PDB file of C-alpha atoms in Angstrom:
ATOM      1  CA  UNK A 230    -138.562 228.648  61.494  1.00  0.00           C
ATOM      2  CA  UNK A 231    -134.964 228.776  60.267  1.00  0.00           C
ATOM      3  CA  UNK A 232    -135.041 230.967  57.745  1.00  0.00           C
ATOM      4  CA  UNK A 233    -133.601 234.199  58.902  1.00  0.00           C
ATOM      5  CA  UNK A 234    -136.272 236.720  56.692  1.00  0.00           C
ATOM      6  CA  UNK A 235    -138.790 234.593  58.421  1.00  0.00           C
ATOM      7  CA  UNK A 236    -137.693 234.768  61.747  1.00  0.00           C
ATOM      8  CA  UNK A 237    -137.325 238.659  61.305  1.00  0.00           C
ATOM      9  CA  UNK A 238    -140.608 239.378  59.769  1.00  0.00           C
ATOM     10  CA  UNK A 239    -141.862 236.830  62.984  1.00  0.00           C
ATOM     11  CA  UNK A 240    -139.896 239.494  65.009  1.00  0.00           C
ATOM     12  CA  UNK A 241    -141.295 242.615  63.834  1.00  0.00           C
ATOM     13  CA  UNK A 242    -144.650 241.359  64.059  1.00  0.00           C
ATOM     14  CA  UNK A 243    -144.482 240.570  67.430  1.00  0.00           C
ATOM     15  CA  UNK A 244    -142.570 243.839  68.390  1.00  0.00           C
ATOM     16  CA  UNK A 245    -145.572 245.742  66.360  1.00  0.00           C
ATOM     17  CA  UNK A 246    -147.978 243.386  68.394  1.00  0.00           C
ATOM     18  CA  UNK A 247    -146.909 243.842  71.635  1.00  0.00           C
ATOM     19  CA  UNK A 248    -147.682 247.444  71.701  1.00  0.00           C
ATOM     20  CA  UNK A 249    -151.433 246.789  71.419  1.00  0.00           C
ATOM     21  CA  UNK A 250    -152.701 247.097  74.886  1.00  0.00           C
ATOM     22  CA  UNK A 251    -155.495 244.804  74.126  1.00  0.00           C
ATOM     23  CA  UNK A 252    -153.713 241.341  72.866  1.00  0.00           C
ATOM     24  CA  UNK A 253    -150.639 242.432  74.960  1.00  0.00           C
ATOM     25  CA  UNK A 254    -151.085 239.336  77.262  1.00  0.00           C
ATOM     26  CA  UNK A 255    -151.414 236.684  74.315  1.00  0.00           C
ATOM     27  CA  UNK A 256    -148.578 238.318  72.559  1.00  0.00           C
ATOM     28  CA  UNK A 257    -146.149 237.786  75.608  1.00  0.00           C
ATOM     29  CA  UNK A 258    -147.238 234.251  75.442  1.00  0.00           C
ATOM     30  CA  UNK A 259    -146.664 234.250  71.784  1.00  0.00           C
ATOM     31  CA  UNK A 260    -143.051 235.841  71.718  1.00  0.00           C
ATOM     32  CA  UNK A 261    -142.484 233.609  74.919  1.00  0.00           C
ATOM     33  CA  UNK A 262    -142.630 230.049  72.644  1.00  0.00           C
ATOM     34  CA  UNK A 263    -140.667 232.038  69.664  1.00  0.00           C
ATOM     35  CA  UNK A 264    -137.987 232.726  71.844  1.00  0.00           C
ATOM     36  CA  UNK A 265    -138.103 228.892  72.963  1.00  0.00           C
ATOM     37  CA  UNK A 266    -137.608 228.392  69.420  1.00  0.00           C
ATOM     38  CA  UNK A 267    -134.645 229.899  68.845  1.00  0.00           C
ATOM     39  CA  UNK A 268    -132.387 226.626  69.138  1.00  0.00           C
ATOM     40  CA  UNK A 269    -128.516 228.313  69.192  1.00  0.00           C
ATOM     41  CA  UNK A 270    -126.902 230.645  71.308  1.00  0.00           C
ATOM     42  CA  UNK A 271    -126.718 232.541  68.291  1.00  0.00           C
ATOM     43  CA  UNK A 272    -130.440 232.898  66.838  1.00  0.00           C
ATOM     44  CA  UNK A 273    -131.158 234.173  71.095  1.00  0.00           C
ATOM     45  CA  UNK A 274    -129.051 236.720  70.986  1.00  0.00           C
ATOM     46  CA  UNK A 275    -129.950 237.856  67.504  1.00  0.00           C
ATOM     47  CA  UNK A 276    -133.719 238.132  68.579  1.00  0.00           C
ATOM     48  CA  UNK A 277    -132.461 239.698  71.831  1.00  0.00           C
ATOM     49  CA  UNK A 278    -130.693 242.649  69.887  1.00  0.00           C
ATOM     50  CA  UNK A 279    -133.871 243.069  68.209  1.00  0.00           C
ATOM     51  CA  UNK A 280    -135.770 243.334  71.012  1.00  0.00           C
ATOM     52  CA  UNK A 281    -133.355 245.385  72.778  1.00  0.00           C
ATOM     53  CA  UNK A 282    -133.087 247.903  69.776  1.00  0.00           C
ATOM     54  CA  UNK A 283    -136.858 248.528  69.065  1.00  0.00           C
ATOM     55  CA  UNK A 284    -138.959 250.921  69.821  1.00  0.00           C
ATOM     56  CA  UNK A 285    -140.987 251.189  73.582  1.00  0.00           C
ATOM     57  CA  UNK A 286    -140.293 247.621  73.939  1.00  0.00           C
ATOM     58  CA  UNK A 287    -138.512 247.654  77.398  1.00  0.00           C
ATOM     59  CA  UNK A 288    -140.688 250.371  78.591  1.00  0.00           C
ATOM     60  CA  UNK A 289    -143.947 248.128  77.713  1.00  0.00           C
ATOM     61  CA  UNK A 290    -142.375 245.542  79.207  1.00  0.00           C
ATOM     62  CA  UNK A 291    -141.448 247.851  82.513  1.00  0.00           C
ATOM     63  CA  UNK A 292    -144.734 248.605  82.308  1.00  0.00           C
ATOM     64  CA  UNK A 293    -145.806 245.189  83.109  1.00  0.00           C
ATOM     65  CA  UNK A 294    -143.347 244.731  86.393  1.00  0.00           C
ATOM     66  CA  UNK A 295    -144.738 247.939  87.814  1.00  0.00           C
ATOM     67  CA  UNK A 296    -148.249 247.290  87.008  1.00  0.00           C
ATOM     68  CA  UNK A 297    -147.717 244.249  90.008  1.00  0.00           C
ATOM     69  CA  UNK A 298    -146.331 246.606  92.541  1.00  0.00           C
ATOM     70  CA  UNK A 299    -149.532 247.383  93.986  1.00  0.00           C
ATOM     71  CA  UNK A 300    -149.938 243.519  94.495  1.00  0.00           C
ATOM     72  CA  UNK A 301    -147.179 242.887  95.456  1.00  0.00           C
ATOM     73  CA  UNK A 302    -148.581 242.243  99.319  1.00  0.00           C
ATOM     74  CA  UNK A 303    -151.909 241.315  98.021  1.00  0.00           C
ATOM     75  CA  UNK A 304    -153.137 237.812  98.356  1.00  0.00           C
ATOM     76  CA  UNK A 305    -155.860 238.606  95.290  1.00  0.00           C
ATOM     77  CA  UNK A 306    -152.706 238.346  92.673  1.00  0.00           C
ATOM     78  CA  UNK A 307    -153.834 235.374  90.783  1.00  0.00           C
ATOM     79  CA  UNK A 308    -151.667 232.775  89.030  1.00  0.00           C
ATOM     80  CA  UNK A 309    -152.931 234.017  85.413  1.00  0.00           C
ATOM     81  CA  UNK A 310    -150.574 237.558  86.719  1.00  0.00           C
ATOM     82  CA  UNK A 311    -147.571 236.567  87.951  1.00  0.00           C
ATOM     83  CA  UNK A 312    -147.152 234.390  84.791  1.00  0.00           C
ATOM     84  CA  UNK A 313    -148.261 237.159  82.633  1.00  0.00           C
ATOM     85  CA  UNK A 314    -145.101 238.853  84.315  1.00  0.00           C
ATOM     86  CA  UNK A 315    -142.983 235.870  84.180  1.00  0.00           C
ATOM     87  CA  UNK A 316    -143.402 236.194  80.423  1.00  0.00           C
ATOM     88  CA  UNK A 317    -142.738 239.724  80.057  1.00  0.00           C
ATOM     89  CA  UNK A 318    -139.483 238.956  82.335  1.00  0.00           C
ATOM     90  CA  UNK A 319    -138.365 236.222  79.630  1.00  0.00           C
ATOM     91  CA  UNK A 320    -138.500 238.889  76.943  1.00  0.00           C
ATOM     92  CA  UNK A 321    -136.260 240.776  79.214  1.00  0.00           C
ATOM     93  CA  UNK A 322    -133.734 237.981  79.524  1.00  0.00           C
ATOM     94  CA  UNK A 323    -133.954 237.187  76.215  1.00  0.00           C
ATOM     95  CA  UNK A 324    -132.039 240.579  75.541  1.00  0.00           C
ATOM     96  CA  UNK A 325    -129.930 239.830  78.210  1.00  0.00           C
ATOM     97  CA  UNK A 326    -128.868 237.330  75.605  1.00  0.00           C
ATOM     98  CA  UNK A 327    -126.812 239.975  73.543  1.00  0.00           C
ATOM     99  CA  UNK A 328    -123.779 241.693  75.234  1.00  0.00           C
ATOM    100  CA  UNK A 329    -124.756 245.441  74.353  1.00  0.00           C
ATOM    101  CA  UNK A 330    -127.945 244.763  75.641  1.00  0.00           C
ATOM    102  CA  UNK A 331    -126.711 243.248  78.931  1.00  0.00           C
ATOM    103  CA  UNK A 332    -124.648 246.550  79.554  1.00  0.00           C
ATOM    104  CA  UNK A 333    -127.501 248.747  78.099  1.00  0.00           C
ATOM    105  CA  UNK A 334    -129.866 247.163  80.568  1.00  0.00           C
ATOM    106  CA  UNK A 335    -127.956 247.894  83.780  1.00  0.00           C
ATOM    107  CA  UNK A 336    -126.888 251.389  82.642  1.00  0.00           C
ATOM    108  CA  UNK A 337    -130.571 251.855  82.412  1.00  0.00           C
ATOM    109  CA  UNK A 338    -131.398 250.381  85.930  1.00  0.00           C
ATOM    110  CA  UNK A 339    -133.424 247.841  84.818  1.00  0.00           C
ATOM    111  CA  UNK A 340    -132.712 245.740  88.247  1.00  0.00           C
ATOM    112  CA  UNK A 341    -133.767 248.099  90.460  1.00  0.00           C
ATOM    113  CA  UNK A 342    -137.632 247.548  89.023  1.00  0.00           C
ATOM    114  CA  UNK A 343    -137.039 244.091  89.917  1.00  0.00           C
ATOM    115  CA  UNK A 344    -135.659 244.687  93.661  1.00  0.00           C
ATOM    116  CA  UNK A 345    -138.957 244.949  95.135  1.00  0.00           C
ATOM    117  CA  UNK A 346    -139.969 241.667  94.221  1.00  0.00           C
ATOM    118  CA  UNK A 347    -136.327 240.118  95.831  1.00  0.00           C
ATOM    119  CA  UNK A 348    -137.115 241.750  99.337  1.00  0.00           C
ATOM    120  CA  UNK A 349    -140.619 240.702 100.204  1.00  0.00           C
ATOM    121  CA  UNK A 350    -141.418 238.599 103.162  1.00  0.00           C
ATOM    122  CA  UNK A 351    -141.092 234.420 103.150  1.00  0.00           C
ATOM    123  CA  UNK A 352    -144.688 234.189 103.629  1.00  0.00           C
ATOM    124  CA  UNK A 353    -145.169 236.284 100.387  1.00  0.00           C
ATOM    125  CA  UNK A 354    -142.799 234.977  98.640  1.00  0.00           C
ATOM    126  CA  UNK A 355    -144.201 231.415  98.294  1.00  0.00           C
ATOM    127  CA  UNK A 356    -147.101 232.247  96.182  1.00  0.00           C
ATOM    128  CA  UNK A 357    -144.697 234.474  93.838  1.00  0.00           C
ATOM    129  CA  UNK A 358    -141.473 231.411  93.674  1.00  0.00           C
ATOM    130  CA  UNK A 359    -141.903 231.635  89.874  1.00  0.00           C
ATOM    131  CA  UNK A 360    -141.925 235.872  89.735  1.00  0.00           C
ATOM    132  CA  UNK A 361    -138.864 235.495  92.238  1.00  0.00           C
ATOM    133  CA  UNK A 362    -136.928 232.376  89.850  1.00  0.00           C
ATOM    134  CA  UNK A 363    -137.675 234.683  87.041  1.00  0.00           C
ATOM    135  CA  UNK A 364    -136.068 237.353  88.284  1.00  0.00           C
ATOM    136  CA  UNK A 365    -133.042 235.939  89.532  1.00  0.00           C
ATOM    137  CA  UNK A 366    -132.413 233.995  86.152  1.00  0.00           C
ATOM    138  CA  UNK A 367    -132.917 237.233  84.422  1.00  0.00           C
ATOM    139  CA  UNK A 368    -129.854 238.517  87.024  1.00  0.00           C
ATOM    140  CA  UNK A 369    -128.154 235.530  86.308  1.00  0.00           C
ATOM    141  CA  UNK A 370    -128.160 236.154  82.755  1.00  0.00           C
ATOM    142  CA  UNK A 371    -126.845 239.583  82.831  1.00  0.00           C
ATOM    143  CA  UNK A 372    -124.163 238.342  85.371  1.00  0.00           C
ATOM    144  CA  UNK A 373    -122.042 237.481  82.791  1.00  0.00           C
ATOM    145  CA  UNK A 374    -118.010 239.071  83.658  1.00  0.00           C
ATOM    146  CA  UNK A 375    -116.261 236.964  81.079  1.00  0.00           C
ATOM    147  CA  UNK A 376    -116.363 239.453  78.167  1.00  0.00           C
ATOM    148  CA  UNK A 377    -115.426 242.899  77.446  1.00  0.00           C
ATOM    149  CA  UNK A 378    -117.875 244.712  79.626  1.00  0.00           C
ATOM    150  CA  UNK A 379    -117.616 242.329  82.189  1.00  0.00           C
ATOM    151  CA  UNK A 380    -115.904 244.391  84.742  1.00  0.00           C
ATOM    152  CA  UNK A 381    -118.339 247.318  84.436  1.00  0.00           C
ATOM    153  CA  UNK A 382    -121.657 245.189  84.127  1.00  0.00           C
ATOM    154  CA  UNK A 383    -120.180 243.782  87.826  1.00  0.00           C
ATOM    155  CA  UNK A 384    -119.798 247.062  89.639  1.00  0.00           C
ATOM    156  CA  UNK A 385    -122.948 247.936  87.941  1.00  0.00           C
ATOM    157  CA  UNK A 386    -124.693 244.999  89.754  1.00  0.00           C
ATOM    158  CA  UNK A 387    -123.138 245.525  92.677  1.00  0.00           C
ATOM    159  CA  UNK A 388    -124.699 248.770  92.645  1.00  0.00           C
ATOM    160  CA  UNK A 389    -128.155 247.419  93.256  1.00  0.00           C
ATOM    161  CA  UNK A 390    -127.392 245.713  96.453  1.00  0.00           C
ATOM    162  CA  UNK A 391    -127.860 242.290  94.902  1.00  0.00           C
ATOM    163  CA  UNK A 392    -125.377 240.271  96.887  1.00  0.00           C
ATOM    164  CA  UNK A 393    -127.675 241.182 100.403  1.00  0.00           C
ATOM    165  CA  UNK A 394    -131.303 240.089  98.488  1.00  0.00           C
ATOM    166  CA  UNK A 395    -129.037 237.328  96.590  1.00  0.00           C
ATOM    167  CA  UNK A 396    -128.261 236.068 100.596  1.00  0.00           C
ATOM    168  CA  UNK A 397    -132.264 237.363 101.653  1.00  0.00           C
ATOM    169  CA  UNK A 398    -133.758 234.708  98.751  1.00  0.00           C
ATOM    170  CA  UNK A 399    -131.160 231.890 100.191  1.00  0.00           C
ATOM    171  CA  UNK A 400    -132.284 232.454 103.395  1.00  0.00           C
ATOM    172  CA  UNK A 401    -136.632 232.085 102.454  1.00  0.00           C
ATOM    173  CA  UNK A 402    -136.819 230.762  98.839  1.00  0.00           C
ATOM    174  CA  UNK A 403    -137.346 226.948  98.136  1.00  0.00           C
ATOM    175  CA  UNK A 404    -134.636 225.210  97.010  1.00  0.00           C
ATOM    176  CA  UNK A 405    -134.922 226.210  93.221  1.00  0.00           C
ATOM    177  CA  UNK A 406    -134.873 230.151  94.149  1.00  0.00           C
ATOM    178  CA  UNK A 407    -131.648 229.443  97.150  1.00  0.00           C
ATOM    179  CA  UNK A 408    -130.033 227.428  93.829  1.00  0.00           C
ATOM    180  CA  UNK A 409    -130.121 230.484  91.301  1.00  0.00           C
ATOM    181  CA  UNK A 410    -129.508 232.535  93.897  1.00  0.00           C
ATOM    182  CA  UNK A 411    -126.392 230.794  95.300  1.00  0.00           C
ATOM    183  CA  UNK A 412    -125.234 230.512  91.322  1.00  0.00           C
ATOM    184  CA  UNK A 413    -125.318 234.323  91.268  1.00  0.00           C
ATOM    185  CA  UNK A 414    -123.200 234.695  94.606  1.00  0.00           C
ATOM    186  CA  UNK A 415    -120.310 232.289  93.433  1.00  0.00           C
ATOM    187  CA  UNK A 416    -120.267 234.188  90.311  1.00  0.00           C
ATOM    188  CA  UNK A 417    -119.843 237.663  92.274  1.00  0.00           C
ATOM    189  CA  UNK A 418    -117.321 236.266  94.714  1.00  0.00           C
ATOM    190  CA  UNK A 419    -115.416 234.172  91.393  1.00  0.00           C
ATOM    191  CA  UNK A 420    -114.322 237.960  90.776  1.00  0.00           C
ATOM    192  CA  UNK A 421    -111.638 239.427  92.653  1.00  0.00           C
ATOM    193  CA  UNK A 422    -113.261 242.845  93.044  1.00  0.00           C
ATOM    194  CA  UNK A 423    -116.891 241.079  93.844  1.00  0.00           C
ATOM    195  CA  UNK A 424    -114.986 238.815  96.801  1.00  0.00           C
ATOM    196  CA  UNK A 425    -113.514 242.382  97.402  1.00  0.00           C
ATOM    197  CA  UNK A 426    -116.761 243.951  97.939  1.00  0.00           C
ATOM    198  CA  UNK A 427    -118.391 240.838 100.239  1.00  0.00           C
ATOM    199  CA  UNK A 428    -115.098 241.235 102.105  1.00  0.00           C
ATOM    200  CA  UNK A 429    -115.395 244.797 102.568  1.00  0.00           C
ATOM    201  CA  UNK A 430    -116.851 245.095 105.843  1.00  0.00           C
ATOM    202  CA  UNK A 431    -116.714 242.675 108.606  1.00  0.00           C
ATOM    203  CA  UNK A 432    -120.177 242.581 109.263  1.00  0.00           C
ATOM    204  CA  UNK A 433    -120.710 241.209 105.468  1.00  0.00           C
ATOM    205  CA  UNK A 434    -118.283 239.106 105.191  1.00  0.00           C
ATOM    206  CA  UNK A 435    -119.974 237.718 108.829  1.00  0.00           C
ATOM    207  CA  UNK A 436    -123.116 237.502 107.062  1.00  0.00           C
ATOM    208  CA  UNK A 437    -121.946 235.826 103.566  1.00  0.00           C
ATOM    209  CA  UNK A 438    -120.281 233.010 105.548  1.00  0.00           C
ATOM    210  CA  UNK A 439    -123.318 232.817 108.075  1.00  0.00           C
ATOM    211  CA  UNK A 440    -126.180 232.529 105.090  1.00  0.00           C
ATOM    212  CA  UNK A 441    -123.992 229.473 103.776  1.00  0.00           C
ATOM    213  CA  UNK A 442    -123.537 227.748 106.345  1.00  0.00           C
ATOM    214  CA  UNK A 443    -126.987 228.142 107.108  1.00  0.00           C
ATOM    215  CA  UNK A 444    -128.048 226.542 103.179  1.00  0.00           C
ATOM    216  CA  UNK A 445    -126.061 224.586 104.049  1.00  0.00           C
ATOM    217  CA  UNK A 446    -127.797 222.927 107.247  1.00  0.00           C
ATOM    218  CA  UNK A 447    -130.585 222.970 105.229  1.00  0.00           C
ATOM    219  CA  UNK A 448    -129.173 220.321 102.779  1.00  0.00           C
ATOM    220  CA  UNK A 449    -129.919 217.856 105.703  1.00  0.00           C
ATOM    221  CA  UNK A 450    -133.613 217.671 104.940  1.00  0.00           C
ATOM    222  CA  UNK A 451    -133.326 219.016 101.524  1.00  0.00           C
ATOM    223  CA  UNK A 452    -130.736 216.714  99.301  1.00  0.00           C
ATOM    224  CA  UNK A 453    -128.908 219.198  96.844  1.00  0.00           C
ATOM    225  CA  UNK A 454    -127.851 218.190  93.631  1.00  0.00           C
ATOM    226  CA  UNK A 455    -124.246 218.503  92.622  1.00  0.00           C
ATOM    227  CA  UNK A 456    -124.340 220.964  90.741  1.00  0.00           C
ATOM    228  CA  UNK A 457    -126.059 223.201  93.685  1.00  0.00           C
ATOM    229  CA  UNK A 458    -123.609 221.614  96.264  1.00  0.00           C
ATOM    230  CA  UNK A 459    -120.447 222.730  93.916  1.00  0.00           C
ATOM    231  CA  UNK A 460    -121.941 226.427  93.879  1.00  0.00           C
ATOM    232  CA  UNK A 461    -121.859 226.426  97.486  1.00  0.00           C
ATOM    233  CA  UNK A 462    -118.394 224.358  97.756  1.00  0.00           C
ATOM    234  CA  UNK A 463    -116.906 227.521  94.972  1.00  0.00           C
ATOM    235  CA  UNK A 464    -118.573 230.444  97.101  1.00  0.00           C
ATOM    236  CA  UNK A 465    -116.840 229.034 100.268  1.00  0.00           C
ATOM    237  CA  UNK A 466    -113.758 227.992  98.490  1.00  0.00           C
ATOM    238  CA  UNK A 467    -113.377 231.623  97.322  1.00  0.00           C
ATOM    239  CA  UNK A 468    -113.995 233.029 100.842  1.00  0.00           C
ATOM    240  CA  UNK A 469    -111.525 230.842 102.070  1.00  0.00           C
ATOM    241  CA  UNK A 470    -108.698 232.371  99.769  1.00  0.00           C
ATOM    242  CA  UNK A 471    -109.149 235.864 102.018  1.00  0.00           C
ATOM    243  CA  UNK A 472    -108.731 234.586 105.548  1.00  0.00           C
ATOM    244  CA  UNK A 473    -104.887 235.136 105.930  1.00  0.00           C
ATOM    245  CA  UNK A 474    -104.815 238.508 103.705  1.00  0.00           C
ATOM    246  CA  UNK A 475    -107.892 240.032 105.649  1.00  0.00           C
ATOM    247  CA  UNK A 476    -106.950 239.153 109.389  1.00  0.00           C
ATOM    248  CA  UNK A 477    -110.233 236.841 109.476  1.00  0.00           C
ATOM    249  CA  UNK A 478    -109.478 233.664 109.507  1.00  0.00           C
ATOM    250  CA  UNK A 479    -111.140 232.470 113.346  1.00  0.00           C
ATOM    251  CA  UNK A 480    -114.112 234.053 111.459  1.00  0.00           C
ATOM    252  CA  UNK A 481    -113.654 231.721 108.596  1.00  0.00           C
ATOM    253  CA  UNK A 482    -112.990 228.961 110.742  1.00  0.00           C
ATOM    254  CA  UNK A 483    -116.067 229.673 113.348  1.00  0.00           C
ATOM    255  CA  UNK A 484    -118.810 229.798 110.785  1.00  0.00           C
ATOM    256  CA  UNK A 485    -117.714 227.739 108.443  1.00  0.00           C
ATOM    257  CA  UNK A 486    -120.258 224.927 107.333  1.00  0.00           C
ATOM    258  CA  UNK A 487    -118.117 221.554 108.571  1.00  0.00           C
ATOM    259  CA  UNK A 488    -120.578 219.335 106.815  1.00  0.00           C
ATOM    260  CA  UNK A 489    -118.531 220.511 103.520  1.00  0.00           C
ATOM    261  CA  UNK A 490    -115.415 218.501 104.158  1.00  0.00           C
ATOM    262  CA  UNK A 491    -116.526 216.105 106.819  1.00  0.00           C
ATOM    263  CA  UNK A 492    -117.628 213.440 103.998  1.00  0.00           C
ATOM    264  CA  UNK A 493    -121.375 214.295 105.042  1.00  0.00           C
ATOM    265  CA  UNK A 494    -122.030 215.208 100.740  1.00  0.00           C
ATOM    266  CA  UNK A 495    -119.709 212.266  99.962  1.00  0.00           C
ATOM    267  CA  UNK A 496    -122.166 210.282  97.486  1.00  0.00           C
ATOM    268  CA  UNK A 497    -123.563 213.598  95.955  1.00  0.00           C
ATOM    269  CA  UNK A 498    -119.588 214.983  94.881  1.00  0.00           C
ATOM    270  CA  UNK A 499    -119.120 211.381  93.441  1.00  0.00           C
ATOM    271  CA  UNK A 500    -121.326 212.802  90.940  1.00  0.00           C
ATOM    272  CA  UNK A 501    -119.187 215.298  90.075  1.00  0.00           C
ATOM    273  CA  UNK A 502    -115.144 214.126  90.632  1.00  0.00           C
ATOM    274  CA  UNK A 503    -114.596 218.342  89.954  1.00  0.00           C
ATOM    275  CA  UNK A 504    -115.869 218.829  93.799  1.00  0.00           C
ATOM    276  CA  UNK A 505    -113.750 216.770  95.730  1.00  0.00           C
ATOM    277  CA  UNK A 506    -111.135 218.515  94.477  1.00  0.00           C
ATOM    278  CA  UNK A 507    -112.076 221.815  94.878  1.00  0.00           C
ATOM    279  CA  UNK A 508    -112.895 220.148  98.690  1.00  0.00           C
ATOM    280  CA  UNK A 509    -109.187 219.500  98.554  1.00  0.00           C
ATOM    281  CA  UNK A 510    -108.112 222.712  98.233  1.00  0.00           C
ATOM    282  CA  UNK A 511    -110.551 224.313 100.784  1.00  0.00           C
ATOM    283  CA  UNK A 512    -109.371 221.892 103.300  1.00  0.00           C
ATOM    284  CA  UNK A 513    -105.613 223.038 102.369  1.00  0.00           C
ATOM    285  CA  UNK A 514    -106.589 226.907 102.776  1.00  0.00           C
ATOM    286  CA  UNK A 515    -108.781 225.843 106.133  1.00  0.00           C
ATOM    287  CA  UNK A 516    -106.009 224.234 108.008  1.00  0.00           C
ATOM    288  CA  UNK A 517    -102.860 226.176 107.339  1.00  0.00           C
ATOM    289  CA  UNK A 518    -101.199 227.580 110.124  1.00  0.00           C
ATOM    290  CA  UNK A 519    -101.779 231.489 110.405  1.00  0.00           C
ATOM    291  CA  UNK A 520     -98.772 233.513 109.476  1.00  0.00           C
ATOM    292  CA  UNK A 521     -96.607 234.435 112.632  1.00  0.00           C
TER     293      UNK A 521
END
């Protein structure tokens, strides 16, 4: 459908749709393949301006998060649910597509509905992995600090505590969850005032440095893929950058994950001839001598 009158009358309908109660699940299904559909960057985040900017939308879609709550420790909540929500949580990335969405979404809290689902128990969250990948791609998505509310959409994240349930899904997601979760982190600490706020307090910078290392022992049964191993190898690298200005660095050099420069990746960062330099320079800002 590449006609733009036809993919806005498409829109519309499904907008009108989706407030009917009765079809609501089918139509989340339906409006979950158009968005597939939508082939550019461009065509998702017209759709997700149109989404964002009609009527009771996000609140029907709220609707659907907080209709789980109740399940939320329930072993009853079937599969046909949580990807019921999974597809209302699309539509909500999908607006996440446009910027004035992205910024309208955290100004209207929208991640706090979601927090719940981000601090349940290991045991729980293995039968709700997809509610919990949702979720953190939809952070992901509005993680975006490159543009001109970057800045404020950061601060506004920060807000909601998600670098502590970022470091809580590491620490009991599978590997897919720790991977979107760890992409989220290095984006927060890429930023000087996100690696400000992880180096705030002693105790969190403790902890950052402490849930890496410990993904990282876990990459001994569980082979990463590059691209995972380089968001752990920037998150660290970033860390490292703070040792001499913050008075930390036997902290740094304690907890640090040794595995990361002691050639124990080397065929995986072949893959990728980005991480052995970025290995380089952590190795540089790891062995300097501490200022006298």
């Amino acid at each position: 459908m590449s006609n733009p009158s036809e993919r806005c009358y498409r829109t519309e309908q499904l907008i009108m749709n989706l407030r009917e109660s009765s079809i609501r699940e089918a139509v989340l299904i339906e409006l979950n393949n158009f968005i597939i559909e939508q082939s550019t960057e461009a065509m998702r985040m017209d759709l997700g301006f149109h989404l964002w900017n009609s009527e009771l939308t996000l609140t029907i879609l709220l609707q659907e998060v907080v209709a789980v709550y109740p399940k939320l420790l329930d072993p009853t909540l079937t599969m046909t649910e949580c990807t019921r929500l999974c597809n209302a949580l699309n539509v909500i990335q999908c607006m996440a597509s446009h910027p004035d969405a992205r910024i309208g979404l955290l100004k209207a809290n929208i991640p706090y509905f979601l927090n719940p689902f981000l601090r349940i128990s290991e045991n729980v969250m293995r039968p709700l992995r997809f509610v919990t990948l949702s979720i953190l791609n939809l952070i992901s998505a509005l993680a975006k600090f490159d543009e001109s509310y970057g800045q404020e959409i950061l601060l506004l994240l920060l807000d909601t505590q998600v670098v502590p349930l970022c470091m809580h899904c590491i620490l009991h997601g599978d590997q897919l969850i720790r991977k979107v979760a760890t992409l989220i982190l290095m984006k927060i600490l890429m930023q000087e005032k996100g690696l400000k706020y992880c180096c705030a307090l002693p105790a969190r910078f403790l902890l950052v440095i402490q849930v890496l290392h410990q993904l990282v022992d876990t990459f001994t049964s569980e082979i990463p893929c590059s691209q995972q191993l380089k968001y752990v190898v920037q998150c660290c690298l970033s860390l490292s950058r703070v040792a001499w200005v913050g008075g930390v660095y036997d902290t740094v050099r304690t907890n640090f994950p040794k595995q990361l420069i002691d050639n124990t990746f080397g065929i995986i960062t072949r893959d990728d001839p980005e991480i052995p330099n970025m290995l380089h320079q952590l190795v540089l800002n790891l062995t300097r001598q501490p200022p006298q």
